[in-house]
Coordinates of C-alpha atoms and ligand atoms in Angstrom, one line a residue:
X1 CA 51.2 1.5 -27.7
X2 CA 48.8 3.7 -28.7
X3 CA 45.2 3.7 -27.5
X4 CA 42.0 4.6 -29.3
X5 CA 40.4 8.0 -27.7
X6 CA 37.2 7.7 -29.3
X7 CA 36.1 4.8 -26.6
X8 CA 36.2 5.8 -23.2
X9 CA 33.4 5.0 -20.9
X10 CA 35.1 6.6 -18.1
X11 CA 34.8 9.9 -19.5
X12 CA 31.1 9.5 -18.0
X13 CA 32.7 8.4 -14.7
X14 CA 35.0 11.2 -13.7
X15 CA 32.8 12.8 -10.9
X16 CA 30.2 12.0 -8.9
X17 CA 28.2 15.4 -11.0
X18 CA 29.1 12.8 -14.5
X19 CA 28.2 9.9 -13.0
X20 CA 25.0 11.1 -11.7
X21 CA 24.1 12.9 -15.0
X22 CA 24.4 9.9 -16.7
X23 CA 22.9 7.4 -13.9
X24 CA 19.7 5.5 -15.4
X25 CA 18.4 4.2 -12.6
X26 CA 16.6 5.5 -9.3
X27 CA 15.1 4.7 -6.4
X28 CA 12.8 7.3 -5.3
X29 CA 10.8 7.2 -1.2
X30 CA 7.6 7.4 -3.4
X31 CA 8.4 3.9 -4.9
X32 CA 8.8 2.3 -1.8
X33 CA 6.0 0.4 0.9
X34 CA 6.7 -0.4 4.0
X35 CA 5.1 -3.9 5.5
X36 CA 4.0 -3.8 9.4
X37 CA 2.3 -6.3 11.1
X38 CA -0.5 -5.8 13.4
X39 CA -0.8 -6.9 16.9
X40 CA -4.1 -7.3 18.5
X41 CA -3.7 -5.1 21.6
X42 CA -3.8 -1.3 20.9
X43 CA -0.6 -0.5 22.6
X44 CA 1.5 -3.8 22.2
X45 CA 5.5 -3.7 20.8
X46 CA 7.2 -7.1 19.8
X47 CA 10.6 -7.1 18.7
X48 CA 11.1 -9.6 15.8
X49 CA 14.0 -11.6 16.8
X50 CA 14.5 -12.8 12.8
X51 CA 14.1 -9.2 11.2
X52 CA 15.6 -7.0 13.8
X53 CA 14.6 -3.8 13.3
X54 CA 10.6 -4.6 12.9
X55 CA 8.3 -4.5 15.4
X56 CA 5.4 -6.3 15.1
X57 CA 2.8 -3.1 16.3
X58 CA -0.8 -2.8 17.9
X59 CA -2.4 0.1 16.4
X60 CA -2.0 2.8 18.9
X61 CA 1.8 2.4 18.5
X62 CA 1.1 1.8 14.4
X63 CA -0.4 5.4 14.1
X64 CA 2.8 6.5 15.8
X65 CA 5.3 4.8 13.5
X66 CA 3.4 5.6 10.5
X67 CA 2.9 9.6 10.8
X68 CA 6.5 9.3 11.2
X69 CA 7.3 7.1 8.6
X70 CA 5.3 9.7 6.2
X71 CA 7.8 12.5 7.5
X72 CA 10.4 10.7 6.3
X73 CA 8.7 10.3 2.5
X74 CA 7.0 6.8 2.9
X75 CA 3.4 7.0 1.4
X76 CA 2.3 3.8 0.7
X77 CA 2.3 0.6 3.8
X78 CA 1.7 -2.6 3.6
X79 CA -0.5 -4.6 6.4
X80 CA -0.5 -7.6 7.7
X81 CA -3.1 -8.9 10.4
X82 CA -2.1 -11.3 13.3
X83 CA -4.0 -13.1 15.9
X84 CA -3.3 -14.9 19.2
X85 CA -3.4 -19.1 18.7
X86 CA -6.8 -19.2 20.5
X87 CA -8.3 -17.4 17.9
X88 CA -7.3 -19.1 14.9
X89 CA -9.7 -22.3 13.3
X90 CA -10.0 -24.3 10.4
X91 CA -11.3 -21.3 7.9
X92 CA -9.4 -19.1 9.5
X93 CA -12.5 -16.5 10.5
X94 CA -10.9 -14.0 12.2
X95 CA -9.4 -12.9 9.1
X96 CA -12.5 -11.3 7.6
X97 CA -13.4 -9.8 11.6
X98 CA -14.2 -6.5 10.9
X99 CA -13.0 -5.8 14.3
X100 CA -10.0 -8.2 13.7
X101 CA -6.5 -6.3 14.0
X102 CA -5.8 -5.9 10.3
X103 CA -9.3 -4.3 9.6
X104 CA -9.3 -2.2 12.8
X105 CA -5.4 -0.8 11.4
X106 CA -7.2 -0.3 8.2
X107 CA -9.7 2.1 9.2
X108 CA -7.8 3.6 11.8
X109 CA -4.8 4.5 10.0
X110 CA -7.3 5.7 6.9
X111 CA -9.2 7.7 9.2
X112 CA -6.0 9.0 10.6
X113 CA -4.1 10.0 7.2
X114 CA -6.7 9.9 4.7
X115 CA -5.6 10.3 1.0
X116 CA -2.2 11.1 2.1
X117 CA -1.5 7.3 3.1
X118 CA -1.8 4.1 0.6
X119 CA -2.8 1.7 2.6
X120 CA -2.2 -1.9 0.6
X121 CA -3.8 -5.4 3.1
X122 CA -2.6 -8.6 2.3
X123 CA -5.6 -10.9 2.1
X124 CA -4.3 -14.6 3.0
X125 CA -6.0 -17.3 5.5
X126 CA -2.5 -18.3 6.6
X127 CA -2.0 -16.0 9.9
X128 CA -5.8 -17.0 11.1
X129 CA -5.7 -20.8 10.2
X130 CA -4.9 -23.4 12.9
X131 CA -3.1 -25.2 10.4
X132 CA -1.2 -22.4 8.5
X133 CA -2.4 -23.0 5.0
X134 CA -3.2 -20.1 2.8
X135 CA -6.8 -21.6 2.0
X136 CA -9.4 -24.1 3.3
X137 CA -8.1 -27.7 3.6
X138 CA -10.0 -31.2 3.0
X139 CA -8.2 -35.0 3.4
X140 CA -4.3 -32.7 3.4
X141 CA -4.9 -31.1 0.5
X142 CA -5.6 -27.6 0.1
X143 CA -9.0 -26.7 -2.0
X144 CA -9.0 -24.3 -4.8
X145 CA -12.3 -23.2 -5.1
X146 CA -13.5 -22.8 -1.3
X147 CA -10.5 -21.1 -0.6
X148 CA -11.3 -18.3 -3.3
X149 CA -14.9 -17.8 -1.4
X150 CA -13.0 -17.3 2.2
X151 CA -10.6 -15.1 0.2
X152 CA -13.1 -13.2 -1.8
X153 CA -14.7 -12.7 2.2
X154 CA -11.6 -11.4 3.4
X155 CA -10.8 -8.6 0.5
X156 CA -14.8 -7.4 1.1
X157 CA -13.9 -6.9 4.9
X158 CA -10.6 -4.7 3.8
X159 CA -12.2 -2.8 1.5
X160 CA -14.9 -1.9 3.7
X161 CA -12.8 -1.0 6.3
X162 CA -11.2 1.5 3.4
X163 CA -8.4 -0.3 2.2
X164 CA -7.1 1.1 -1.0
X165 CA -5.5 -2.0 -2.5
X166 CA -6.4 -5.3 -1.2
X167 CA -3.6 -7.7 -2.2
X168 CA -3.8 -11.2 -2.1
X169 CA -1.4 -13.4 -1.5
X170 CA -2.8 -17.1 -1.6
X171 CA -2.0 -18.3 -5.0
X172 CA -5.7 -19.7 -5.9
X173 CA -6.1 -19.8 -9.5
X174 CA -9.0 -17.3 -10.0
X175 CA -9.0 -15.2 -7.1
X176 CA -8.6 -12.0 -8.4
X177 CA -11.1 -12.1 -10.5
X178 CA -13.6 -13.1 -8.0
X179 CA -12.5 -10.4 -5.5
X180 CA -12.8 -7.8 -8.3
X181 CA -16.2 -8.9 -9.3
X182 CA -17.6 -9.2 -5.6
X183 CA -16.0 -5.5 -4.7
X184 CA -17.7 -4.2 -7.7
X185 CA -21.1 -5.4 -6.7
X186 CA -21.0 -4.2 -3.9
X187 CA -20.0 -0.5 -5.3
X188 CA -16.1 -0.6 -4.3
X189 CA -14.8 0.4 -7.6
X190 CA -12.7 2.5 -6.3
X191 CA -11.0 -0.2 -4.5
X192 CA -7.5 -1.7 -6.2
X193 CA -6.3 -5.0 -6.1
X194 CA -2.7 -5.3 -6.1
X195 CA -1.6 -9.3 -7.0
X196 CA 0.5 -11.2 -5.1
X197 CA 0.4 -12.6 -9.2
X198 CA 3.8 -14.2 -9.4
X199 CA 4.7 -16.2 -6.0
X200 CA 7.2 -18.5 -6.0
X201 CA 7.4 -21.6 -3.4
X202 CA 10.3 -20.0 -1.6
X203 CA 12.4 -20.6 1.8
X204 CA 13.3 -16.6 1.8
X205 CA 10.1 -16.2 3.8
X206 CA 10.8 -18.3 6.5
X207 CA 11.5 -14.8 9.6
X208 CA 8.1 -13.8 8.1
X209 CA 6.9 -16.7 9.8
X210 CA 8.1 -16.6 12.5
X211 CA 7.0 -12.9 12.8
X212 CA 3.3 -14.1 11.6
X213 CA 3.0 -17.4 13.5
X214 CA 2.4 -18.3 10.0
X215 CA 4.0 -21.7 9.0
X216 CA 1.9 -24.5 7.3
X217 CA 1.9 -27.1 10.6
X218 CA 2.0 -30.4 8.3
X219 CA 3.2 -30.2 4.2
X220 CA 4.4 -26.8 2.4
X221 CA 3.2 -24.6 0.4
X222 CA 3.7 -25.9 -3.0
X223 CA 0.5 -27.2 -4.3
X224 CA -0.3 -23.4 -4.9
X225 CA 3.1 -21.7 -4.8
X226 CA 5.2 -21.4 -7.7
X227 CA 8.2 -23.5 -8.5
X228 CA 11.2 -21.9 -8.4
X229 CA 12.2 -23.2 -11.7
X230 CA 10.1 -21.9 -13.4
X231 CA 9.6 -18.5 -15.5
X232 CA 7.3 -18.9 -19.0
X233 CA 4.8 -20.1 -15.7
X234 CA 5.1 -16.3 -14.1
X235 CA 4.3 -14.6 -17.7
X236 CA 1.3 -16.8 -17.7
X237 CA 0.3 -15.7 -13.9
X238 CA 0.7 -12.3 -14.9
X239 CA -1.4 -12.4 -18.3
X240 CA -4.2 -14.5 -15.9
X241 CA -4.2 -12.1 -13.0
X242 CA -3.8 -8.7 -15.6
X243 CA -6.8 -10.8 -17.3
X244 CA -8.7 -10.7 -14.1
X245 CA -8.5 -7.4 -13.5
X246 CA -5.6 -6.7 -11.5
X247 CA -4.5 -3.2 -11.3
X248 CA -1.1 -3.7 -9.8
X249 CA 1.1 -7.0 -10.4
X250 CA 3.8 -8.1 -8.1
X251 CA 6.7 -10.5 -8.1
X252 CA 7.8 -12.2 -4.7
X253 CA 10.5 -12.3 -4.2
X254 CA 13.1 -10.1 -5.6
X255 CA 16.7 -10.9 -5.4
X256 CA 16.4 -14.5 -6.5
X257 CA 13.8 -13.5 -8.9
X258 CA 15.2 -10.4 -11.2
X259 CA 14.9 -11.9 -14.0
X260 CA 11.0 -13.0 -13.6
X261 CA 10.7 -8.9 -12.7
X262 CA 12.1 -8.7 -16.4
X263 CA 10.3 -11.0 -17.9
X264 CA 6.8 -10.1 -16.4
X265 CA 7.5 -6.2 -17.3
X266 CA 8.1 -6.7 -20.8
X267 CA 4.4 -8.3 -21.0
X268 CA 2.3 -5.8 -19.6
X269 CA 1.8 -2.6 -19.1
X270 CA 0.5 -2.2 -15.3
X271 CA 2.5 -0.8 -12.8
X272 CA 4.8 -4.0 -11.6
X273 CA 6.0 -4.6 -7.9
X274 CA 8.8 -6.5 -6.4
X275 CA 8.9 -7.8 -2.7
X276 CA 12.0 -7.8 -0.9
X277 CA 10.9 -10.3 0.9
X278 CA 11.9 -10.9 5.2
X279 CA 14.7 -13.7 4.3
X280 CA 16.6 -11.1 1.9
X281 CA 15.9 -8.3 4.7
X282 CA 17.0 -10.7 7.3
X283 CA 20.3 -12.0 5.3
X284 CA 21.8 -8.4 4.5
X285 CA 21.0 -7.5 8.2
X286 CA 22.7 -10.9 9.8
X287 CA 25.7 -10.2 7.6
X288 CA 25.5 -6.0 8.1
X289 CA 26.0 -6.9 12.6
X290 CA 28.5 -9.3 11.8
X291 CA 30.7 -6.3 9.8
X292 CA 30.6 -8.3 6.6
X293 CA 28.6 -6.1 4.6
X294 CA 28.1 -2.2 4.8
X295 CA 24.4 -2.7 5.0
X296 CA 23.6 1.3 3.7
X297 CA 25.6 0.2 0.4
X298 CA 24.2 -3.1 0.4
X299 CA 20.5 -2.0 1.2
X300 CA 20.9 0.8 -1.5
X301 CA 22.3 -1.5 -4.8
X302 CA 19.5 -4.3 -4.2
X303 CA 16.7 -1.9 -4.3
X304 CA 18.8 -0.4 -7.5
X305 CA 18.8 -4.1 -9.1
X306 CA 14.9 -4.3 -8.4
X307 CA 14.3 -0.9 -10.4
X308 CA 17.0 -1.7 -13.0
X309 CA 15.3 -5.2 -13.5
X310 CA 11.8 -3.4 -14.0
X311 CA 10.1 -2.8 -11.3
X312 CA 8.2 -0.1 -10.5
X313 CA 7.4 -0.4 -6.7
X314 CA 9.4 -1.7 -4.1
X315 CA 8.0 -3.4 -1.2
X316 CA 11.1 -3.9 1.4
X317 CA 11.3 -3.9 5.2
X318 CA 14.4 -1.7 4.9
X319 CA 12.4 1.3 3.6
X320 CA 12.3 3.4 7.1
X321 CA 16.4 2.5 7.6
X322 CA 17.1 3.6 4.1
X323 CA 15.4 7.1 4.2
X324 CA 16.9 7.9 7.6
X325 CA 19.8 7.0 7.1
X326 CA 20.1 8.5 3.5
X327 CA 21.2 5.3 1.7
X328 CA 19.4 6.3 -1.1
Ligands
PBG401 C1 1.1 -14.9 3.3 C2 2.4 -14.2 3.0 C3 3.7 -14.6 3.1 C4 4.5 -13.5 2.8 C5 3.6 -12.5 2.4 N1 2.3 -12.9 2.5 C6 4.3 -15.9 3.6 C7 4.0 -17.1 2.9 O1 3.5 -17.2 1.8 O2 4.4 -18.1 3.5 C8 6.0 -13.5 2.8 C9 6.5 -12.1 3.0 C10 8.0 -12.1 3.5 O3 8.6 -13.2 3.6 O4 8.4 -11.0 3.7 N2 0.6 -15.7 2.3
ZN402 ZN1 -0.9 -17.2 3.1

């Protein structure tokens, strides 16, 4: 039997120089954004028994993990504000305190780092409400329009605190365009907003909520979340959010959803993020204790399949374990 020579793939296979010469995908620490979640009290540490490895942080002990997180290469974070049951109502106010946690690690950590730091803030109602919705809620039903004006509230208080992107994550139709108009007013054009644009319905987020005290306490969150089904619905979310003046457009979440990252980044032309949300963290690291998975080879070919499938910037909780440990 004779073989053709002319075809042989392997040829770009035989060492680890070839196959790096002729890799086309990587995953550089720039790309990458770490989430935290802010406790209230300046010193506090809370293990998250769903996402082991995450602490949720006060923001004594956030400065801390930060400066070393930018050692290691990680320049952009991702915030998230949380507040004790007392202080959560209907509108969920303390989300646009000034002196809430989330606006309090804003300033500090932008006073602390400056340019060298990104700092991204979810906007969202759902960690301040006493009944977990993303938005303000009438007869069981969450209201579009109200919702935007408590959003548009909470982006003003982040960007005046100095966040860099203010991201929202609520799924109102219309909401970027109204926090882009009301930060221009006021003279924040400076000021990003990075969209939460394509956010499916999905039960990957469920240690997030447990980590947030976040979860809607009657219904779900799919009168404003996307069906999972669907994907012509995330090109039009993109087009409407790009439309609105988003500068950065996200898909959430990732694993499940590679082929929404494709289809989104072959319609525009923004940068285009992909959140490896806390149930795809929390799987690989169930499986990883267990000895079922080598999570370093695990951790490193998902955050591959997000770049290969287009995106541009990857949000993951695993982004301090894979820089020190050099899965990348
Ligand atoms: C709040 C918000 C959620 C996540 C990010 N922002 C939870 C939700 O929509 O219920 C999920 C992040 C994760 O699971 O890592 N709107
Ligand atoms: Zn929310």
């Amino acid at each position: 039997m004779t073989l053709s020579r002319l075809h042989r793939p392997r040829r770009l296979r035989r060492s680890a120089a070839h196959r790096s010469l002729a890799r086309e995908t990587r995953v550089h620490p720039d790309q990458l954004v770490m989430p935290h979640f802010v406790l209230p009290e300046r010193e506090a540490r809370e293990p998250i028994p769903s996402m082991p490895g995450i602490d949720r942080l006060g923001v004594g002990a956030l400065l801390e993990r930060v400066e070393a997180d930018l050692d290691l290469g990680i320049r952009s974070v991702l915030l998230f504000g949380l507040e004790r049951h007392d202080r959560k109502d209907a509108t969920g106010s303390a989300a646009s305190d000034p002196d809430g946690s989330q606006a309090t690690a804003i300033r500090e950590l932008k006073r602390a780092f400056g340019d060298d730091l990104v700092v991204v803030s979810d906007v969202c109602l759902c960690g301040f409400t006493d009944h977990g919705h993303c938005g303000i809620v009438e007869n069981g039903r969450v209201l579009n329009d109200p919702s935007v004006e408590r959003l548009t509230a909470v982006a003003v208080v982040h960007a005046e605190a100095g966040a860099d992107f203010v991201a929202p994550s609520d799924m109102m139709d219309g909401r970027v365009g109204a926090i882009r108009r009301a930060l221009d007013q006021r003279g924040m054009v400076d000021t990003g907003i990075l969209a939460y644009a394509v956010k499916y319905a999905s039960a990957y987020y469920g240690p997030f909520r447990d980590a947030a005290d976040s979860a809607p306490q009657f219904g779900d969150r799919r009168s404003y979340q996307m069906d999972p089904c669907n994907v012509r619905e995330a090109v039009r979310e993109a087009r409407l959010d790009e439309s609105e003046g988003a500068d950065i457009l996200m898909v959430k979440p990732a694993l499940a959803y590679l082929d929404v990252v494709r289809a989104v980044r072959a319609e525009t032309c923004l940068p285009l993020a992909a959140y490896n949300v806390s149930g795809e963290y929390s799987a690989v690291k169930a499986a990883a204790e267990r000895g079922w998975l080598d999570e370093g080879a695990v951790v490193y070919e998902n955050l591959v399949a997000m770049r290969r499938a287009g995106a541009d910037i990857l949000i993951t909780y695993h982004a301090r374990e894979a820089l020190e440990g050099g899965w990348l």
